Coordinates of C-alpha atoms and ligand atoms in Angstrom, one line a residue:
X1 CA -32.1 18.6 -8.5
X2 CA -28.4 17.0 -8.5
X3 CA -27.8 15.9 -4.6
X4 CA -24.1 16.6 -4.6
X5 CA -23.2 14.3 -1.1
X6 CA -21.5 11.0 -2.0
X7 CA -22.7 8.1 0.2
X8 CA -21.7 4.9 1.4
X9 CA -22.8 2.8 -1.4
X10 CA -23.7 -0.2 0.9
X11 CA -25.6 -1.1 4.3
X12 CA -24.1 -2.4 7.3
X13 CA -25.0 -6.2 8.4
X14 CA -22.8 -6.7 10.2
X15 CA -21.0 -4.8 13.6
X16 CA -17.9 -5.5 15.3
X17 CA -17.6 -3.4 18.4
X18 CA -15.0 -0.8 19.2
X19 CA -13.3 -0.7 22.6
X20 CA -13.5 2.5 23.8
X21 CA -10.4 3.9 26.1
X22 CA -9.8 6.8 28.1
X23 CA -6.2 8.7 27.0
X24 CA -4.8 8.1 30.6
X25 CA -5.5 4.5 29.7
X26 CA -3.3 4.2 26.2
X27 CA -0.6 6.3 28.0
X28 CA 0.3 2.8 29.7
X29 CA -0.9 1.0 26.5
X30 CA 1.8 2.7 24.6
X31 CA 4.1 2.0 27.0
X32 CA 3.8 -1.2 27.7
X33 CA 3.8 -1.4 23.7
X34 CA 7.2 0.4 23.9
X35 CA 6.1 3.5 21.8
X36 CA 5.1 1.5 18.9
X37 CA 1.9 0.6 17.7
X38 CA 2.2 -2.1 15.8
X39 CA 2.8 -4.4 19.3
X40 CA -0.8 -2.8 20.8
X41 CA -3.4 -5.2 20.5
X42 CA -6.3 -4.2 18.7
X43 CA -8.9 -3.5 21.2
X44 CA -6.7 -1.0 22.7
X45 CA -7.4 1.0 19.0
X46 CA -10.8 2.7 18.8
X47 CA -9.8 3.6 14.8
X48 CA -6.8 1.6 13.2
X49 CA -5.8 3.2 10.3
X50 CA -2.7 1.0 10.4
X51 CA -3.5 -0.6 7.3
X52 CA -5.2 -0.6 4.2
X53 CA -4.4 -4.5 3.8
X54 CA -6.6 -7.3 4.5
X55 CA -8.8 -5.1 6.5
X56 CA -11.4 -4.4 4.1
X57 CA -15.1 -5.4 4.9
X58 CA -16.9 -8.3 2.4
X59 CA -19.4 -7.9 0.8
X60 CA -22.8 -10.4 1.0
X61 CA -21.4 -11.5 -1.9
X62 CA -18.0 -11.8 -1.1
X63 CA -19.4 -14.6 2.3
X64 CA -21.6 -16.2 -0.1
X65 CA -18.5 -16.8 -1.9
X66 CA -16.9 -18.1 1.1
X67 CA -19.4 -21.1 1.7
X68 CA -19.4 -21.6 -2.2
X69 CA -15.7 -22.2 -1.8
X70 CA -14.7 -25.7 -3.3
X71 CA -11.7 -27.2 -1.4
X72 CA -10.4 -29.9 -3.7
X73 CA -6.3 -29.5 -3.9
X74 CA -6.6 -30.1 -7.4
X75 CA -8.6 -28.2 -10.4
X76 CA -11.2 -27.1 -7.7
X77 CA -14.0 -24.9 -9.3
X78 CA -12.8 -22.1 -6.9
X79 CA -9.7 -22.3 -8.9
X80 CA -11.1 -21.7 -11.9
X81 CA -13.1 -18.8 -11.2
X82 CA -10.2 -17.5 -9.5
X83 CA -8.2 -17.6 -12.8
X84 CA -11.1 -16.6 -15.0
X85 CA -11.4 -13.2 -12.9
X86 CA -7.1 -12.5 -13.0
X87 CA -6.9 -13.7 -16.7
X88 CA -9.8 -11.6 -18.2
X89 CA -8.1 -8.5 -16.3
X90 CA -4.5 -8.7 -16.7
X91 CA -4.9 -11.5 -20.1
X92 CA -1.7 -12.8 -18.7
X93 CA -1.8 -16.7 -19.3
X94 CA 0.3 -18.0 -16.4
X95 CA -1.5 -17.5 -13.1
X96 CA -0.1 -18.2 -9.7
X97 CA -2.1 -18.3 -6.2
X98 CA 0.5 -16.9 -3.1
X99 CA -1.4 -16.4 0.5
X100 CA 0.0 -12.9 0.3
X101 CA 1.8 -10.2 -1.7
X102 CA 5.3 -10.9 0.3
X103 CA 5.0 -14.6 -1.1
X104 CA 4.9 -13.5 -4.8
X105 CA 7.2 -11.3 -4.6
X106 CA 9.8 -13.7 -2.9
X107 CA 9.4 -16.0 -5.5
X108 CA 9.3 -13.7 -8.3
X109 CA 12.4 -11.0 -6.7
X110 CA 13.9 -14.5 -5.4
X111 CA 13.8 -15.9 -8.5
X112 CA 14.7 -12.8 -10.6
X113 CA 17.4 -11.4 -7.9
X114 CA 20.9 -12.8 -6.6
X115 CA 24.0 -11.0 -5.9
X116 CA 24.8 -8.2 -8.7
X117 CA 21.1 -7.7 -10.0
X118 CA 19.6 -4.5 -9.8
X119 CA 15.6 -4.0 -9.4
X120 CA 14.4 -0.4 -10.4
X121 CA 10.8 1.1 -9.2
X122 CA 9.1 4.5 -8.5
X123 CA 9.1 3.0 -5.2
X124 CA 10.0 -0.2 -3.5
X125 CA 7.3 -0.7 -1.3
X126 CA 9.0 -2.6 2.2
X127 CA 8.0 -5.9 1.9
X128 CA 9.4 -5.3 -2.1
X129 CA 12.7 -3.9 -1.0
X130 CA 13.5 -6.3 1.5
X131 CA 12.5 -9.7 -0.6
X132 CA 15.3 -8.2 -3.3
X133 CA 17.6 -7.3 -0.7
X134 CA 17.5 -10.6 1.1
X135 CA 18.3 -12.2 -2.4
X136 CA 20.8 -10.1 -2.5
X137 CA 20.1 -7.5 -5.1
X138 CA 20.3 -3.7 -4.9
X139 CA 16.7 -2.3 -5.1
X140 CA 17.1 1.5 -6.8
X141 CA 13.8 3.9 -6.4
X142 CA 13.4 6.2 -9.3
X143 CA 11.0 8.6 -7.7
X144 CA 10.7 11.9 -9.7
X145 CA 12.0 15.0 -7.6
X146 CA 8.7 16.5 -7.8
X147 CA 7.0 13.9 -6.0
X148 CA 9.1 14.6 -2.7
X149 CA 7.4 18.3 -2.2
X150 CA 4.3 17.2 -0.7
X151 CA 3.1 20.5 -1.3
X152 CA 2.7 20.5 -4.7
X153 CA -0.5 19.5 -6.6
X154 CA 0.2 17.7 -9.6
X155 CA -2.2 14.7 -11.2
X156 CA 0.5 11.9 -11.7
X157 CA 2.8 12.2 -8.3
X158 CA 3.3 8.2 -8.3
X159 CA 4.8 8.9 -11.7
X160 CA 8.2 7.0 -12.3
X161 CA 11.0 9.1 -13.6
X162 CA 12.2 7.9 -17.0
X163 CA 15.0 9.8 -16.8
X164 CA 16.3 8.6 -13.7
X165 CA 15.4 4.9 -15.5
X166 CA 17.6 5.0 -18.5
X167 CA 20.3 6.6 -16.0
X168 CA 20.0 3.9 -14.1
X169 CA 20.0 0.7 -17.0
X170 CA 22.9 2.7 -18.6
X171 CA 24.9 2.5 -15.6
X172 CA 24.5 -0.7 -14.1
X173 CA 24.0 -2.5 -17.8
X174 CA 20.9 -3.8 -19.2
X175 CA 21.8 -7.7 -18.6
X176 CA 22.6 -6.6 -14.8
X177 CA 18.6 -5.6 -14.6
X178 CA 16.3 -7.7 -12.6
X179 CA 13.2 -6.1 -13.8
X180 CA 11.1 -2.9 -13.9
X181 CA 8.8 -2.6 -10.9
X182 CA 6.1 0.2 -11.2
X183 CA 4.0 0.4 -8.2
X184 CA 0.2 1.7 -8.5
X185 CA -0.6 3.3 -6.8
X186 CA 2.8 4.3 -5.2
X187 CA 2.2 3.8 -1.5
X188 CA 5.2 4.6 0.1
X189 CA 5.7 7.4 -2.0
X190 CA 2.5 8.7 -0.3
X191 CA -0.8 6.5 -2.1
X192 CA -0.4 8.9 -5.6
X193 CA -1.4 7.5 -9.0
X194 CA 0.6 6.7 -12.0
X195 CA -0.7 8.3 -15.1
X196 CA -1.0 5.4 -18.3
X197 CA 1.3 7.8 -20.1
X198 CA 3.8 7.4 -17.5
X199 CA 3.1 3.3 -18.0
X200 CA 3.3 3.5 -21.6
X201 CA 7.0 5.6 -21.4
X202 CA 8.0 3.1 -19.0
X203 CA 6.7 -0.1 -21.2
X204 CA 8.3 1.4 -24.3
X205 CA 12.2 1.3 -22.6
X206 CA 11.9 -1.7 -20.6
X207 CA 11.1 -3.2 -24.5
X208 CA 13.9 -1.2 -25.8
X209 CA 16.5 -2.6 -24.0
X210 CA 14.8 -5.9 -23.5
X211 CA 14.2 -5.7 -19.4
X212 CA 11.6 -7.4 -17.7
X213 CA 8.3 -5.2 -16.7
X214 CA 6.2 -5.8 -13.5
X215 CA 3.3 -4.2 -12.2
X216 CA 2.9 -3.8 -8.3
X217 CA -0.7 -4.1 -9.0
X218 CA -2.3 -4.2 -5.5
X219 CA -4.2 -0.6 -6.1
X220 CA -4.7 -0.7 -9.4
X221 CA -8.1 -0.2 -9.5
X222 CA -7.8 2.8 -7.6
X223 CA -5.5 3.9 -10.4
X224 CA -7.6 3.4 -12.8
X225 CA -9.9 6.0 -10.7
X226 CA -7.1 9.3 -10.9
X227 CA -6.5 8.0 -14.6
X228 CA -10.3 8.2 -15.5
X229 CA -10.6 11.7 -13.6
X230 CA -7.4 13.5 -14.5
X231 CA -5.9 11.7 -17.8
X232 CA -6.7 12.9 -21.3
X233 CA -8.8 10.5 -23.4
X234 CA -9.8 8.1 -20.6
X235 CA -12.8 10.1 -19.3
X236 CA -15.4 8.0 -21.7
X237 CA -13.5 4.4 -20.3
X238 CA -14.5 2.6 -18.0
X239 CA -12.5 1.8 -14.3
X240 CA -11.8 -2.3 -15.5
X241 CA -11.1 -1.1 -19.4
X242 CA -7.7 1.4 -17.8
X243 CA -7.3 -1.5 -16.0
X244 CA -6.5 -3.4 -18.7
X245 CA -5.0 -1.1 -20.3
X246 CA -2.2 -0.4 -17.8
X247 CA -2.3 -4.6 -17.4
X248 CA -1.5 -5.1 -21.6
X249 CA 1.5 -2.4 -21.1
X250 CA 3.8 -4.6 -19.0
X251 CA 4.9 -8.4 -18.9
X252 CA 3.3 -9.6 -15.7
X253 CA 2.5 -8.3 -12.3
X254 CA 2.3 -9.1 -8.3
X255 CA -0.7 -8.5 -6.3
X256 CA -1.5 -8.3 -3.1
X257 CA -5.2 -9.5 -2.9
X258 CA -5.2 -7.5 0.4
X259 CA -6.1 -4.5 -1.1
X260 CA -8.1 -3.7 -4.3
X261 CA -9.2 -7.8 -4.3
X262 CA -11.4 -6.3 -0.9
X263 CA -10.5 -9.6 0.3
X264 CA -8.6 -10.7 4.0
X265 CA -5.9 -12.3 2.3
X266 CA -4.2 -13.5 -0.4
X267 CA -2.2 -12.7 -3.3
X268 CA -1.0 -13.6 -7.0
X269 CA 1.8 -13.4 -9.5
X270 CA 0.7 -13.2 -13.1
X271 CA 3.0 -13.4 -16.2
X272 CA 3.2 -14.0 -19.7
X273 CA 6.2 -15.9 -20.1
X274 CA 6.4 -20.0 -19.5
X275 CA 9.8 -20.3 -18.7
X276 CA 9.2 -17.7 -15.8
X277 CA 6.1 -18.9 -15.0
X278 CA 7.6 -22.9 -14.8
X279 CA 10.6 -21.5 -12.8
X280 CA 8.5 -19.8 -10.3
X281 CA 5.9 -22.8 -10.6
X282 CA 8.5 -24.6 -8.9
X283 CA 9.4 -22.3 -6.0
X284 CA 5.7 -22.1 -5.4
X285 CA 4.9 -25.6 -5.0
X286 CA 7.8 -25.8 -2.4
X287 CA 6.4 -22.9 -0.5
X288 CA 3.0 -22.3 -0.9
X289 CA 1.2 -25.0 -2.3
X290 CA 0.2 -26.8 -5.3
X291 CA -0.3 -24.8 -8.7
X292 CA -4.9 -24.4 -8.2
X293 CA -4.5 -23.4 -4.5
X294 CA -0.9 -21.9 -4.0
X295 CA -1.0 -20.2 -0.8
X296 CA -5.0 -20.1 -0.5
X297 CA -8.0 -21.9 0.2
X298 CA -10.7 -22.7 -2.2
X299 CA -13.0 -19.8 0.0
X300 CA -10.6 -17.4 -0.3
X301 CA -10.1 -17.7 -3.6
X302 CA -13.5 -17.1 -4.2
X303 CA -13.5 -14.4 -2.1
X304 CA -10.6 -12.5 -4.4
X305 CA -12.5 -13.7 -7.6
X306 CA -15.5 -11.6 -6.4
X307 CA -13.8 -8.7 -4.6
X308 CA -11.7 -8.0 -8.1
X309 CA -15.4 -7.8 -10.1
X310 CA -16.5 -5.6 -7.1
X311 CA -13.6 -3.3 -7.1
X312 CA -13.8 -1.3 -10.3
X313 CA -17.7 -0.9 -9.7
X314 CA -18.0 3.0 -10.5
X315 CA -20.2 3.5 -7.4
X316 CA -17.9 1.8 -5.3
X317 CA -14.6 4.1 -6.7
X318 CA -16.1 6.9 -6.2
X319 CA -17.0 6.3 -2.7
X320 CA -13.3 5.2 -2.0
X321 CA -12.0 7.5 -3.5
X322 CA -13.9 10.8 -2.0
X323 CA -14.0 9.7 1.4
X324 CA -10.4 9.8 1.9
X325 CA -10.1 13.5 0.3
X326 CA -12.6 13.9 2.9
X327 CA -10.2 13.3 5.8
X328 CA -7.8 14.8 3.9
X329 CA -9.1 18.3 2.8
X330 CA -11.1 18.3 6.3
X331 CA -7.7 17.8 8.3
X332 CA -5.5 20.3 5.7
X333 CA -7.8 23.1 6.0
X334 CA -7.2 23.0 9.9
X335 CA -3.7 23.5 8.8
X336 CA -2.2 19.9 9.0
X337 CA 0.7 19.6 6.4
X338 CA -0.5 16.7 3.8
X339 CA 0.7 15.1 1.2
X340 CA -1.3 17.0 -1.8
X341 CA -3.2 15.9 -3.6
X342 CA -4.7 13.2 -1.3
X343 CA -4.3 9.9 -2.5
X344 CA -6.4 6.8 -3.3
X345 CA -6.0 4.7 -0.1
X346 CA -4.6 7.0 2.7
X347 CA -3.8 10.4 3.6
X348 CA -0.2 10.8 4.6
X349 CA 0.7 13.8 7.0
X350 CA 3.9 14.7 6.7
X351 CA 5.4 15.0 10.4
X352 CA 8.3 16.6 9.8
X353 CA 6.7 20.0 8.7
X354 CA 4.4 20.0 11.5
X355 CA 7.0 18.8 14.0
X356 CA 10.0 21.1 13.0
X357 CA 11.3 21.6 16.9
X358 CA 12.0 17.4 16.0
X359 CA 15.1 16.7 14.2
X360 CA 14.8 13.4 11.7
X361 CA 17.1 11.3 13.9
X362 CA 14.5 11.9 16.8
X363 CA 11.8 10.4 14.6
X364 CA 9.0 13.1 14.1
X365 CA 6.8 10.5 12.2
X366 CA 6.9 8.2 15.2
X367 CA 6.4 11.1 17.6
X368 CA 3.1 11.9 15.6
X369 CA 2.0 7.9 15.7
X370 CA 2.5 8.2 19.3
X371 CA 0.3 11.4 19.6
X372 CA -2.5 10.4 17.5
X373 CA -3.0 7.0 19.4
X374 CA -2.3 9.0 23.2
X375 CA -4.9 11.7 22.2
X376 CA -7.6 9.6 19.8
X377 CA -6.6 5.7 20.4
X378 CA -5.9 6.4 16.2
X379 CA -3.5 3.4 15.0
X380 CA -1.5 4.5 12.2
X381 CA 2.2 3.9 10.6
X382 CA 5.2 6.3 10.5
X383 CA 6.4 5.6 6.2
X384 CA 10.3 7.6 7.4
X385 CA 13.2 7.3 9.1
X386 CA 12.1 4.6 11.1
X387 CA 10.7 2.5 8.1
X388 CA 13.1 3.4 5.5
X389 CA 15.9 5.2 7.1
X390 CA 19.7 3.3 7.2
X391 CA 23.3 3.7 8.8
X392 CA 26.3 5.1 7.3
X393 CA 29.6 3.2 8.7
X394 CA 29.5 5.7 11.5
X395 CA 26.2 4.7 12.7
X396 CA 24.8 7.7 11.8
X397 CA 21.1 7.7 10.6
X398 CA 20.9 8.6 6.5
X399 CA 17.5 9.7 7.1
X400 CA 14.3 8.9 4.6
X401 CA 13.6 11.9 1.6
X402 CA 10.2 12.0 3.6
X403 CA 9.0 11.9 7.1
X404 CA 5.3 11.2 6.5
X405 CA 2.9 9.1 8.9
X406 CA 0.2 7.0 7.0
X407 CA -3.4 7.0 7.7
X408 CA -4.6 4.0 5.7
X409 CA -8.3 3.8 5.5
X410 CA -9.5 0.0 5.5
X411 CA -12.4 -0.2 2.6
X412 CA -15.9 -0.2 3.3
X413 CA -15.2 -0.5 7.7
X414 CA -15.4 3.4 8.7
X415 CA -18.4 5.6 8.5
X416 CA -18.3 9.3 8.1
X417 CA -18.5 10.0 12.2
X418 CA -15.5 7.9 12.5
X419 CA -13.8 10.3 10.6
X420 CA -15.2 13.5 11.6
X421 CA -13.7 11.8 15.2
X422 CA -10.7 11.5 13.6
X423 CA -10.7 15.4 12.2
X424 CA -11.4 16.5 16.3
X425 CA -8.5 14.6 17.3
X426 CA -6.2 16.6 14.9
X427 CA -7.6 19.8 16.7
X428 CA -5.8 18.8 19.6
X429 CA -3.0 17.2 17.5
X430 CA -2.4 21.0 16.3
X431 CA -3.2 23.1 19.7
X432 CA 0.1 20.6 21.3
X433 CA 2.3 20.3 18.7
X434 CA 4.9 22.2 20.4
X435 CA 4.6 19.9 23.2
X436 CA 5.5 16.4 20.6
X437 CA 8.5 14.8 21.7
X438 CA 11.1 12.7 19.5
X439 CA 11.9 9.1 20.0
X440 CA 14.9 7.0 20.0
X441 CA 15.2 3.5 18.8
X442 CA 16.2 0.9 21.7
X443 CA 16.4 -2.4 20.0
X444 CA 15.7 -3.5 16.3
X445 CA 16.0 -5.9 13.9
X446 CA 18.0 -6.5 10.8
X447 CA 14.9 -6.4 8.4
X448 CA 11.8 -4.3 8.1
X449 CA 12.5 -2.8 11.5
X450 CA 9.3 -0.4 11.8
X451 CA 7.3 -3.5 13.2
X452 CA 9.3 -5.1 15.8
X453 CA 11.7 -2.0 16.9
X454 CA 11.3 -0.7 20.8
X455 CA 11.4 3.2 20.9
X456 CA 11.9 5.0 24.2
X457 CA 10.7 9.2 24.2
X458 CA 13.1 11.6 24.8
Ligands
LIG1 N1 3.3 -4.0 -2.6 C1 2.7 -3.0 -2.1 C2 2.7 -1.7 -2.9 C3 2.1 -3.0 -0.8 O1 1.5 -1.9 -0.4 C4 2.2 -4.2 -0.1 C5 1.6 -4.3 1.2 C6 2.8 -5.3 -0.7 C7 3.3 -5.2 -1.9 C8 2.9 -6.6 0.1 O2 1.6 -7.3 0.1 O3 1.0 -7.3 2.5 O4 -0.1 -8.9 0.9 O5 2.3 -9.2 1.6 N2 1.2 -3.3 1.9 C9 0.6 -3.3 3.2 C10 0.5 -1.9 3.6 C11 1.2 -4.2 4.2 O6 0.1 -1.7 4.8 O7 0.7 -1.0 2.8 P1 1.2 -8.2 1.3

């Protein structure tokens, strides 16, 4: 007989206790955290789906790692291993240790960007978008218009649109291009894959017109997973050979370590070319550290090295994978409005559909944030208005293409009853929708507003 459940393919050795509140409780949390979540403190959150970043759980293997960690500055063993791991995945030569994602990509985008360049993605993630935009390039999202109906269920929804690509190269000129960012998965454009086709299409013009092609490769793994389940020809591969695959098709990446390296922290830039990798040597050893440590210390390095051998373990993939369609399909079949299909690290709700009485300069993303942690102390992030929305010179709000809130599921921390809790608290979720009350913004700042902005309900 074929046993059809998927389990957890690990045991638990380790607990960290959870805080439980009472809902009259987080009403004065939330308040005192001026309707946004991000300024709670964690033991006010019984399940913080804030974030999939840096909140995964180690493995044994991962904290044997840790005491194994050599902490010379120079040429440390750590360092080594480190580099072994990222150049027999991406077999880019030029390796660079950052203590984040945000610190490759500000040398990288720093380096690449200035006034007049132009930097073209499927999506800019935030932390992307606002390192160009500091340098003072324009960031240009080439989302496919598909992608925006969260209703529809099509394999490759991270997809960038070529079209919208050579549009784009043609306008602003090919010499005025920074580079090519494809983002896999793309998270703000709700966690959904990229197909290899859509890599290779993408691989093929950036060559053509002799533009620069970067990987956001922070979910690559879980990628690989959609690629192997729903792209002909890859079905016999295995998770780390797509990997590669997608890695050979562009001309370096960033990575946030914080996500598929299943480690705390850290991050990398990768590239092929010396003269890139020597100018952003430099910016690196001003910020970060020097070239076998960068941003990170010997333990963590070893902690990446191991988490990026763990994360393409078949076993592992699956698990990830099908326990966030679990919350997913459990949470749409009560009638929640989802981004479909679910993708690889988080389900996104989109708040606007099921708050329609809240118009988008009232914030129905933020509203539902507010009512998930209120009703289920549930910690998640509104990916909108809030996050992504802007001004016109009137100071009215030109509003996101989506209003979706985020339920990022931290790997290998939440058991199944942690998520059948978080299914009950979308019961209640539904029965007072009509209750949910808009926001407005009191106070916010210049950059990445979403984590330091006061809200006050209407
Ligand atoms: N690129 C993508 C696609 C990301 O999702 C993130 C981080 C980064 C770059 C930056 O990496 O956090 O290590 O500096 N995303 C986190 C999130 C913060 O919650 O999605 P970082």
């Amino acid at each position: 007989m074929q046993i059809k459940t998927i389990i957890e393919p690990f045991k638990i050795k380790t607990v960290e206790p959870i805080f439980m509140t009472t809902e009259e409780e987080r009403k004065v949390f939330l308040k005192n955290a001026h309707y946004n979540p991000f300024l709670l403190t964690s033991e006010q959150v019984l399940i913080d789906f804030l974030t999939d970043s840096g909140t995964s759980a180690m493995s044994a293997n991962q904290w044997s790692g840790i005491m194994n960690g050599d902490e010379s500055y120079a040429g440390a063993k750590s360092w080594k291993r480190f580099e072994k791991t990222i150049n027999d995945l991406t077999n880019y030569p030029f390796i660079l240790p950052t203590h984040q994602g945000r610190a490759a990509e500000r040398i990288l985008y720093g380096h690449l960007g200035g006034k007049g360049k132009i930097f073209l993605s499927n999506t800019h993630f935030d932390t992307t978008r606002a390192n160009i935009e500091f340098s003072g390039a324009t960031a240009i999202d080439c989302l496919t218009p598909e992608a925006t109906d969260t209703s529809l269920e099509l394999p490759f929804k991270g997809n960038l649109d070529t079209k919208k690509l050579v549009q784009n190269i043609e306008k602003f000129g090919k010499e005025n291009i920074a580079s090519v960012i494809l983002t896999v998965t793309n998270n703000s454009g709700g966690g959904q894959p990229v197909s290899m086709e859509n890599a290779k299409e993408v691989s093929k013009i950036c060559k053509n017109y002799g533009i620069l092609f970067i990987l956001d490769a922070c979910r690559i793994a879980e990628n690989s997973f959609f690629i192997h389940e729903r792209e002909k020809g890859f079905g016999d591969k295995t998770y780390k050979q797509i990997v590669q695959e997608m890695f050979s098709l562009a001309d370096g990446c960033v990575m946030s370590a914080k996500k598929d390296g299943l480690a705390n922290i850290g991050g990398f830039i990768a590239l092929r070319d010396k003269e890139l990798a020597d100018a952003c040597t430099n910016l690196l050893i001003i910020t970060e550290g020097y070239t076998t440590y960068g941003g990170l210390a010997g333990r963590d390095m070893e902690a990446i090295a191991i988490g990026l051998e763990e994360v393409t373990e078949p076993d592992y993939l699956k698990y990830r994978i099908r326990s966030t369609a679990y919350l997913g399909e459990k949470i749409n079949k009560l009638g929640v409005p989802i981004m479909l299909p679910v993708g690889g690290h988080a389900v996104y709700v989109d708040a606007k559909k099921l708050y329609p009485q809240i118009p988008v300069d009232e914030y129905p993303g933020q509203a539902l944030v507010c009512e998930l942690y209120l009703k289920g102390g549930i910690r998640c992030v509104e990916i909108g208005s809030v996050m992504f929305g802007k001004y016109d010179e009137n100071g009215k709000l030109i509003p996101a293409p989506m209003e979706l809130v985020r339920l990022a599921i931290p790997r290998r921390v939440y058991t199944q009853s942690h998520i059948d809790y978080v299914i009950e608290v979308f019961e209640e979720i539904l029965r007072t929708k009509n209750k949910a009350r808009g926001l407005k913004i009191i106070q916010e700042p210049k950059f990445l507003r979403h984590f330091t902005s006061y809200f006050e309900q209407n």
